[in-house]
PDB file of C-alpha atoms in Angstrom:
ATOM      1  CA  UNK A 182      74.662 178.370 117.947  1.00  0.00           C
ATOM      2  CA  UNK A 183      72.483 175.918 116.041  1.00  0.00           C
ATOM      3  CA  UNK A 184      68.782 176.181 116.724  1.00  0.00           C
ATOM      4  CA  UNK A 185      65.618 174.548 115.462  1.00  0.00           C
ATOM      5  CA  UNK A 186      62.506 176.634 114.882  1.00  0.00           C
ATOM      6  CA  UNK A 187      59.236 174.738 115.173  1.00  0.00           C
ATOM      7  CA  UNK A 188      56.645 177.435 114.568  1.00  0.00           C
ATOM      8  CA  UNK A 189      53.024 176.222 114.890  1.00  0.00           C
ATOM      9  CA  UNK A 190      51.823 172.788 113.863  1.00  0.00           C
ATOM     10  CA  UNK A 191      48.308 171.326 113.783  1.00  0.00           C
ATOM     11  CA  UNK A 192      48.691 167.572 114.001  1.00  0.00           C
ATOM     12  CA  UNK A 193      45.302 166.022 114.779  1.00  0.00           C
ATOM     13  CA  UNK A 194      44.751 164.606 111.321  1.00  0.00           C
ATOM     14  CA  UNK A 195      47.794 162.329 111.357  1.00  0.00           C
ATOM     15  CA  UNK A 196      47.397 158.676 112.360  1.00  0.00           C
ATOM     16  CA  UNK A 197      48.772 157.658 115.732  1.00  0.00           C
ATOM     17  CA  UNK A 198      50.877 154.566 116.307  1.00  0.00           C
ATOM     18  CA  UNK A 199      52.586 155.274 119.643  1.00  0.00           C
ATOM     19  CA  UNK A 200      51.889 152.779 122.415  1.00  0.00           C
ATOM     20  CA  UNK A 201      51.607 155.232 125.319  1.00  0.00           C
ATOM     21  CA  UNK A 202      48.557 157.128 126.546  1.00  0.00           C
ATOM     22  CA  UNK A 203      49.252 160.504 124.942  1.00  0.00           C
ATOM     23  CA  UNK A 204      46.264 162.132 123.205  1.00  0.00           C
ATOM     24  CA  UNK A 205      46.105 161.497 119.460  1.00  0.00           C
ATOM     25  CA  UNK A 206      47.570 164.899 118.405  1.00  0.00           C
ATOM     26  CA  UNK A 207      50.509 164.409 120.772  1.00  0.00           C
ATOM     27  CA  UNK A 208      51.121 160.925 119.405  1.00  0.00           C
ATOM     28  CA  UNK A 209      51.053 162.476 115.937  1.00  0.00           C
ATOM     29  CA  UNK A 210      53.866 164.823 116.965  1.00  0.00           C
ATOM     30  CA  UNK A 211      55.924 161.770 117.887  1.00  0.00           C
ATOM     31  CA  UNK A 212      55.426 160.537 114.334  1.00  0.00           C
ATOM     32  CA  UNK A 213      56.805 163.837 113.089  1.00  0.00           C
ATOM     33  CA  UNK A 214      60.003 163.242 115.070  1.00  0.00           C
ATOM     34  CA  UNK A 215      59.271 164.956 118.380  1.00  0.00           C
ATOM     35  CA  UNK A 216      60.176 163.273 121.669  1.00  0.00           C
ATOM     36  CA  UNK A 217      57.514 163.780 124.355  1.00  0.00           C
ATOM     37  CA  UNK A 218      58.942 164.043 127.873  1.00  0.00           C
ATOM     38  CA  UNK A 219      55.866 164.775 130.007  1.00  0.00           C
ATOM     39  CA  UNK A 220      52.829 166.966 130.566  1.00  0.00           C
ATOM     40  CA  UNK A 221      52.191 170.073 132.639  1.00  0.00           C
ATOM     41  CA  UNK A 222      49.240 172.298 133.533  1.00  0.00           C
ATOM     42  CA  UNK A 223      48.553 175.093 131.071  1.00  0.00           C
ATOM     43  CA  UNK A 224      45.735 177.626 130.595  1.00  0.00           C
ATOM     44  CA  UNK A 225      42.617 175.974 129.147  1.00  0.00           C
ATOM     45  CA  UNK A 226      44.194 172.532 129.067  1.00  0.00           C
ATOM     46  CA  UNK A 227      47.432 170.622 129.151  1.00  0.00           C
ATOM     47  CA  UNK A 228      50.904 171.438 127.941  1.00  0.00           C
ATOM     48  CA  UNK A 229      53.416 168.839 126.821  1.00  0.00           C
ATOM     49  CA  UNK A 230      57.181 169.119 127.129  1.00  0.00           C
ATOM     50  CA  UNK A 231      58.841 167.920 123.939  1.00  0.00           C
ATOM     51  CA  UNK A 232      62.138 168.119 122.113  1.00  0.00           C
ATOM     52  CA  UNK A 233      63.298 168.026 118.513  1.00  0.00           C
ATOM     53  CA  UNK A 234      66.959 167.823 117.460  1.00  0.00           C
ATOM     54  CA  UNK A 235      68.065 168.792 120.953  1.00  0.00           C
ATOM     55  CA  UNK A 236      65.774 171.818 121.177  1.00  0.00           C
ATOM     56  CA  UNK A 237      63.146 171.871 123.957  1.00  0.00           C
ATOM     57  CA  UNK A 238      59.687 172.942 122.788  1.00  0.00           C
ATOM     58  CA  UNK A 239      56.172 173.054 124.236  1.00  0.00           C
ATOM     59  CA  UNK A 240      53.004 171.648 122.678  1.00  0.00           C
ATOM     60  CA  UNK A 241      49.547 172.686 123.862  1.00  0.00           C
ATOM     61  CA  UNK A 242      46.465 170.491 123.524  1.00  0.00           C
ATOM     62  CA  UNK A 243      43.272 172.327 122.627  1.00  0.00           C
ATOM     63  CA  UNK A 244      40.285 171.909 124.940  1.00  0.00           C
ATOM     64  CA  UNK A 245      38.505 169.600 122.499  1.00  0.00           C
ATOM     65  CA  UNK A 246      41.513 167.270 122.545  1.00  0.00           C
ATOM     66  CA  UNK A 247      41.587 167.203 118.756  1.00  0.00           C
ATOM     67  CA  UNK A 248      44.463 169.549 117.976  1.00  0.00           C
ATOM     68  CA  UNK A 249      47.917 170.451 119.293  1.00  0.00           C
ATOM     69  CA  UNK A 250      49.742 173.741 118.843  1.00  0.00           C
ATOM     70  CA  UNK A 251      53.538 173.774 119.033  1.00  0.00           C
ATOM     71  CA  UNK A 252      55.077 177.094 119.986  1.00  0.00           C
ATOM     72  CA  UNK A 253      55.346 179.747 122.707  1.00  0.00           C
ATOM     73  CA  UNK A 254      52.483 180.693 125.047  1.00  0.00           C
ATOM     74  CA  UNK A 255      52.947 184.097 126.658  1.00  0.00           C
ATOM     75  CA  UNK A 256      51.165 185.386 129.774  1.00  0.00           C
ATOM     76  CA  UNK A 257      50.009 188.967 130.402  1.00  0.00           C
ATOM     77  CA  UNK A 258      53.483 189.894 131.661  1.00  0.00           C
ATOM     78  CA  UNK A 259      55.142 188.635 128.479  1.00  0.00           C
ATOM     79  CA  UNK A 260      56.626 185.536 130.107  1.00  0.00           C
ATOM     80  CA  UNK A 261      56.825 182.157 128.402  1.00  0.00           C
ATOM     81  CA  UNK A 262      54.796 179.924 130.714  1.00  0.00           C
ATOM     82  CA  UNK A 263      56.658 176.776 129.629  1.00  0.00           C
ATOM     83  CA  UNK A 264      60.194 177.854 130.537  1.00  0.00           C
ATOM     84  CA  UNK A 265      60.486 176.247 133.960  1.00  0.00           C
ATOM     85  CA  UNK A 266      58.579 173.117 133.026  1.00  0.00           C
ATOM     86  CA  UNK A 267      60.702 172.531 129.934  1.00  0.00           C
ATOM     87  CA  UNK A 268      63.812 172.954 132.041  1.00  0.00           C
ATOM     88  CA  UNK A 269      62.559 170.372 134.540  1.00  0.00           C
ATOM     89  CA  UNK A 270      61.076 167.815 132.155  1.00  0.00           C
ATOM     90  CA  UNK A 271      63.387 168.047 129.134  1.00  0.00           C
ATOM     91  CA  UNK A 272      66.675 169.632 130.087  1.00  0.00           C
ATOM     92  CA  UNK A 273      66.882 168.526 133.731  1.00  0.00           C
ATOM     93  CA  UNK A 274      67.419 164.777 133.200  1.00  0.00           C
ATOM     94  CA  UNK A 275      69.674 165.393 130.203  1.00  0.00           C
ATOM     95  CA  UNK A 276      71.805 167.898 132.119  1.00  0.00           C
ATOM     96  CA  UNK A 277      72.119 165.562 135.112  1.00  0.00           C
ATOM     97  CA  UNK A 278      73.340 162.765 132.860  1.00  0.00           C
ATOM     98  CA  UNK A 279      75.872 165.054 131.196  1.00  0.00           C
ATOM     99  CA  UNK A 280      77.092 166.212 134.616  1.00  0.00           C
ATOM    100  CA  UNK A 281      78.085 162.656 135.460  1.00  0.00           C
ATOM    101  CA  UNK A 282      79.720 162.138 132.075  1.00  0.00           C
ATOM    102  CA  UNK A 283      81.730 165.348 132.335  1.00  0.00           C
ATOM    103  CA  UNK A 284      83.084 164.324 135.745  1.00  0.00           C
ATOM    104  CA  UNK A 285      84.469 161.147 134.159  1.00  0.00           C
ATOM    105  CA  UNK A 286      86.051 162.863 131.130  1.00  0.00           C
ATOM    106  CA  UNK A 287      89.285 164.813 130.943  1.00  0.00           C
ATOM    107  CA  UNK A 288      88.936 168.314 132.364  1.00  0.00           C
ATOM    108  CA  UNK A 289      91.383 170.950 133.567  1.00  0.00           C
ATOM    109  CA  UNK A 290      90.679 172.828 136.777  1.00  0.00           C
ATOM    110  CA  UNK A 291      90.876 176.599 137.053  1.00  0.00           C
ATOM    111  CA  UNK A 292      90.793 177.503 140.732  1.00  0.00           C
ATOM    112  CA  UNK A 293      91.234 175.931 144.147  1.00  0.00           C
ATOM    113  CA  UNK A 294      90.620 172.176 144.331  1.00  0.00           C
ATOM    114  CA  UNK A 295      88.762 172.799 147.606  1.00  0.00           C
ATOM    115  CA  UNK A 296      86.502 175.519 146.165  1.00  0.00           C
ATOM    116  CA  UNK A 297      82.962 174.566 147.178  1.00  0.00           C
ATOM    117  CA  UNK A 298      81.275 175.397 143.890  1.00  0.00           C
ATOM    118  CA  UNK A 299      82.083 173.288 140.818  1.00  0.00           C
ATOM    119  CA  UNK A 300      81.333 174.431 137.278  1.00  0.00           C
ATOM    120  CA  UNK A 301      81.954 172.551 134.036  1.00  0.00           C
ATOM    121  CA  UNK A 302      82.392 174.351 130.737  1.00  0.00           C
ATOM    122  CA  UNK A 303      83.168 173.236 127.183  1.00  0.00           C
ATOM    123  CA  UNK A 304      85.882 175.553 125.825  1.00  0.00           C
ATOM    124  CA  UNK A 305      87.319 175.952 122.330  1.00  0.00           C
ATOM    125  CA  UNK A 306      90.730 177.698 122.028  1.00  0.00           C
ATOM    126  CA  UNK A 307      89.393 179.845 119.167  1.00  0.00           C
ATOM    127  CA  UNK A 308      86.233 180.929 121.006  1.00  0.00           C
ATOM    128  CA  UNK A 309      86.165 184.625 122.020  1.00  0.00           C
ATOM    129  CA  UNK A 310      83.146 183.987 124.245  1.00  0.00           C
ATOM    130  CA  UNK A 311      85.080 181.306 126.113  1.00  0.00           C
ATOM    131  CA  UNK A 312      87.759 183.915 126.736  1.00  0.00           C
ATOM    132  CA  UNK A 313      85.128 186.394 127.980  1.00  0.00           C
ATOM    133  CA  UNK A 314      83.626 183.817 130.328  1.00  0.00           C
ATOM    134  CA  UNK A 315      87.097 183.007 131.679  1.00  0.00           C
ATOM    135  CA  UNK A 316      87.768 186.705 132.301  1.00  0.00           C
ATOM    136  CA  UNK A 317      84.365 187.370 133.876  1.00  0.00           C
ATOM    137  CA  UNK A 318      84.709 184.368 136.208  1.00  0.00           C
ATOM    138  CA  UNK A 319      88.116 185.277 137.629  1.00  0.00           C
ATOM    139  CA  UNK A 320      86.898 187.212 140.713  1.00  0.00           C
ATOM    140  CA  UNK A 321      85.110 184.094 141.972  1.00  0.00           C
ATOM    141  CA  UNK A 322      87.960 181.784 140.992  1.00  0.00           C
ATOM    142  CA  UNK A 323      90.644 183.929 142.595  1.00  0.00           C
ATOM    143  CA  UNK A 324      88.608 184.272 145.801  1.00  0.00           C
ATOM    144  CA  UNK A 325      88.579 180.485 146.211  1.00  0.00           C
ATOM    145  CA  UNK A 326      84.790 180.260 145.972  1.00  0.00           C
ATOM    146  CA  UNK A 327      84.560 178.572 142.562  1.00  0.00           C
ATOM    147  CA  UNK A 328      86.499 176.024 140.552  1.00  0.00           C
ATOM    148  CA  UNK A 329      85.873 175.857 136.822  1.00  0.00           C
ATOM    149  CA  UNK A 330      86.588 172.596 135.063  1.00  0.00           C
ATOM    150  CA  UNK A 331      87.402 173.188 131.394  1.00  0.00           C
ATOM    151  CA  UNK A 332      86.641 170.442 128.913  1.00  0.00           C
ATOM    152  CA  UNK A 333      88.711 171.462 125.910  1.00  0.00           C
ATOM    153  CA  UNK A 334      87.113 170.768 122.530  1.00  0.00           C
ATOM    154  CA  UNK A 335      87.871 171.513 118.891  1.00  0.00           C
ATOM    155  CA  UNK A 336      84.777 172.594 116.953  1.00  0.00           C
ATOM    156  CA  UNK A 337      85.071 176.190 115.724  1.00  0.00           C
ATOM    157  CA  UNK A 338      87.994 176.167 113.290  1.00  0.00           C
ATOM    158  CA  UNK A 339      90.186 173.645 111.518  1.00  0.00           C
ATOM    159  CA  UNK A 340      93.059 174.246 113.947  1.00  0.00           C
ATOM    160  CA  UNK A 341      90.891 174.141 117.106  1.00  0.00           C
ATOM    161  CA  UNK A 342      91.648 170.447 117.871  1.00  0.00           C
ATOM    162  CA  UNK A 343      95.372 171.058 117.405  1.00  0.00           C
ATOM    163  CA  UNK A 344      95.371 174.069 119.721  1.00  0.00           C
ATOM    164  CA  UNK A 345      93.269 172.306 122.346  1.00  0.00           C
ATOM    165  CA  UNK A 346      95.570 169.277 122.317  1.00  0.00           C
ATOM    166  CA  UNK A 347      98.623 171.520 122.709  1.00  0.00           C
ATOM    167  CA  UNK A 348      97.101 173.194 125.760  1.00  0.00           C
ATOM    168  CA  UNK A 349      96.288 169.843 127.352  1.00  0.00           C
ATOM    169  CA  UNK A 350      99.802 168.502 126.795  1.00  0.00           C
ATOM    170  CA  UNK A 351     101.494 171.486 128.471  1.00  0.00           C
ATOM    171  CA  UNK A 352     103.482 170.908 131.669  1.00  0.00           C
ATOM    172  CA  UNK A 353     100.746 172.782 133.544  1.00  0.00           C
ATOM    173  CA  UNK A 354      97.560 172.730 131.441  1.00  0.00           C
ATOM    174  CA  UNK A 355      95.714 175.015 133.848  1.00  0.00           C
ATOM    175  CA  UNK A 356      98.338 177.731 133.515  1.00  0.00           C
ATOM    176  CA  UNK A 357      98.506 177.187 129.750  1.00  0.00           C
ATOM    177  CA  UNK A 358      94.752 177.663 129.361  1.00  0.00           C
ATOM    178  CA  UNK A 359      94.848 180.778 131.548  1.00  0.00           C
ATOM    179  CA  UNK A 360      97.707 182.287 129.517  1.00  0.00           C
ATOM    180  CA  UNK A 361      95.909 181.449 126.285  1.00  0.00           C
ATOM    181  CA  UNK A 362      92.720 183.186 127.376  1.00  0.00           C
ATOM    182  CA  UNK A 363      94.731 186.069 128.822  1.00  0.00           C
ATOM    183  CA  UNK A 364      96.939 186.859 125.828  1.00  0.00           C
ATOM    184  CA  UNK A 365      96.402 184.256 123.103  1.00  0.00           C
ATOM    185  CA  UNK A 366      99.675 182.375 123.574  1.00  0.00           C
ATOM    186  CA  UNK A 367     100.083 178.631 123.074  1.00  0.00           C
ATOM    187  CA  UNK A 368     102.660 176.167 124.444  1.00  0.00           C
ATOM    188  CA  UNK A 369     105.808 175.688 122.366  1.00  0.00           C
ATOM    189  CA  UNK A 370     105.229 171.939 122.134  1.00  0.00           C
ATOM    190  CA  UNK A 371     102.507 170.280 120.083  1.00  0.00           C
ATOM    191  CA  UNK A 372      99.828 167.988 121.411  1.00  0.00           C
ATOM    192  CA  UNK A 373     100.434 164.329 122.155  1.00  0.00           C
ATOM    193  CA  UNK A 374      98.458 161.287 121.083  1.00  0.00           C
ATOM    194  CA  UNK A 375      96.921 161.261 124.556  1.00  0.00           C
ATOM    195  CA  UNK A 376      95.885 164.917 124.518  1.00  0.00           C
ATOM    196  CA  UNK A 377      94.457 164.569 121.006  1.00  0.00           C
ATOM    197  CA  UNK A 378      92.364 161.668 122.252  1.00  0.00           C
ATOM    198  CA  UNK A 379      91.102 163.735 125.190  1.00  0.00           C
ATOM    199  CA  UNK A 380      90.043 166.533 122.850  1.00  0.00           C
ATOM    200  CA  UNK A 381      88.343 164.052 120.540  1.00  0.00           C
ATOM    201  CA  UNK A 382      86.436 162.424 123.420  1.00  0.00           C
ATOM    202  CA  UNK A 383      85.320 165.760 124.849  1.00  0.00           C
ATOM    203  CA  UNK A 384      84.209 166.953 121.420  1.00  0.00           C
ATOM    204  CA  UNK A 385      82.261 163.753 120.820  1.00  0.00           C
ATOM    205  CA  UNK A 386      80.555 164.061 124.205  1.00  0.00           C
ATOM    206  CA  UNK A 387      79.511 167.582 123.284  1.00  0.00           C
ATOM    207  CA  UNK A 388      78.102 166.426 119.956  1.00  0.00           C
ATOM    208  CA  UNK A 389      76.321 163.472 121.558  1.00  0.00           C
ATOM    209  CA  UNK A 390      74.739 165.935 123.976  1.00  0.00           C
ATOM    210  CA  UNK A 391      73.527 167.999 120.981  1.00  0.00           C
ATOM    211  CA  UNK A 392      75.485 171.039 122.140  1.00  0.00           C
ATOM    212  CA  UNK A 393      76.405 173.215 119.199  1.00  0.00           C
ATOM    213  CA  UNK A 394      78.233 176.281 120.533  1.00  0.00           C
ATOM    214  CA  UNK A 395      80.911 177.266 123.018  1.00  0.00           C
ATOM    215  CA  UNK A 396      81.091 177.953 125.803  1.00  0.00           C
ATOM    216  CA  UNK A 397      78.434 175.628 127.194  1.00  0.00           C
ATOM    217  CA  UNK A 398      78.516 175.874 130.975  1.00  0.00           C
ATOM    218  CA  UNK A 399      76.881 173.624 133.560  1.00  0.00           C
ATOM    219  CA  UNK A 400      76.301 174.381 137.242  1.00  0.00           C
ATOM    220  CA  UNK A 401      74.097 173.189 140.096  1.00  0.00           C
ATOM    221  CA  UNK A 402      71.508 175.574 141.494  1.00  0.00           C
ATOM    222  CA  UNK A 403      70.507 175.893 145.161  1.00  0.00           C
ATOM    223  CA  UNK A 404      68.201 172.875 144.815  1.00  0.00           C
ATOM    224  CA  UNK A 405      70.920 170.697 143.315  1.00  0.00           C
ATOM    225  CA  UNK A 406      69.405 170.819 139.823  1.00  0.00           C
ATOM    226  CA  UNK A 407      71.950 170.904 137.000  1.00  0.00           C
ATOM    227  CA  UNK A 408      71.504 174.004 134.830  1.00  0.00           C
ATOM    228  CA  UNK A 409      73.006 174.858 131.456  1.00  0.00           C
ATOM    229  CA  UNK A 410      74.046 178.207 129.965  1.00  0.00           C
ATOM    230  CA  UNK A 411      74.869 178.586 126.279  1.00  0.00           C
ATOM    231  CA  UNK A 412      77.383 181.285 125.393  1.00  0.00           C
ATOM    232  CA  UNK A 413      79.027 183.836 127.672  1.00  0.00           C
ATOM    233  CA  UNK A 414      76.608 184.443 130.574  1.00  0.00           C
ATOM    234  CA  UNK A 415      74.984 187.861 130.991  1.00  0.00           C
ATOM    235  CA  UNK A 416      75.795 189.620 134.303  1.00  0.00           C
ATOM    236  CA  UNK A 417      72.585 188.366 135.949  1.00  0.00           C
ATOM    237  CA  UNK A 418      73.108 184.832 134.687  1.00  0.00           C
ATOM    238  CA  UNK A 419      76.763 184.950 135.725  1.00  0.00           C
ATOM    239  CA  UNK A 420      75.682 185.540 139.328  1.00  0.00           C
ATOM    240  CA  UNK A 421      73.445 182.470 139.092  1.00  0.00           C
ATOM    241  CA  UNK A 422      76.238 180.360 137.615  1.00  0.00           C
ATOM    242  CA  UNK A 423      78.717 181.460 140.286  1.00  0.00           C
ATOM    243  CA  UNK A 424      76.228 181.239 143.121  1.00  0.00           C
ATOM    244  CA  UNK A 425      76.843 184.720 144.529  1.00  0.00           C
ATOM    245  CA  UNK A 426      77.647 188.320 143.718  1.00  0.00           C
ATOM    246  CA  UNK A 427      81.217 189.022 142.661  1.00  0.00           C
ATOM    247  CA  UNK A 428      83.608 188.947 145.641  1.00  0.00           C
TER     248      UNK A 428
END
C-alpha cells in the first residue's frame, strides 16, 4: 500500500497567496501542495484537516498563530486526537462520492440481492488479501445479511487485467469469482472486449480515487457515513464492516 509520510513541518516563513481566511502558516502549507479541508478544536489551539497525495494528515496551529506543525498529536491514552475529524472532514466527502461512482460502475454481487447491507470492494485476482476477505465474509454472505459487490481490477501483476476480464466474462461471474477465491481456478474462456473495458474502468476509478492497494472496501456505518478499509479487515474491523457479529 502506497503511503506518504509528512513528518513535521514549520511553515510560517513562507509567503501566503491563498484567497481564503486560513492563518498564514496554513496558507503556506497549501503552497507546499497540501489541500486544506477544514478546522477542528485541538488542545491549545486549532487543528486543520489536510491531505497530500491522497493521504489525510493533521496540521496544528501554535498559540501565537505564527507556526504550524504537521504530524500526529497523541493524548494521555495514546490515541491520535485527529482520527475522527480527519475521517469526517477529509475522507467522508471523498468516500461518499466514490460510493455513488461505484454503484454506477460494473460490479459483481456475492450474496442475496435482497441482503440489507451492501458492501463494495475493489478486488484483484492475484490478491491474497482479497481472497482472505472473501473467505472471512462468507458467514455473513451465506446468512443473507450482507451482499458484497466486487469491482474487479487489474493492478498487482501483469496478468491481473487478463484474469479479471476472464472472470467477468464467465457465464456466471459471481460463481467464477467465488471459485477463483476458493481454489484459484479461472474460466476456460478468455475475457471479451466488454469485460476488458469494465476492468479498465474500475481500475481507473480506483486510481482516480488515489487508492493504491487491494482490497479496498467501503461500507456505511450506523449513521449512514461511508467508511473505507484498506487491506483485509482485522476481526474487530470486520464486525464493523459487516454490521454485526458473525452469524
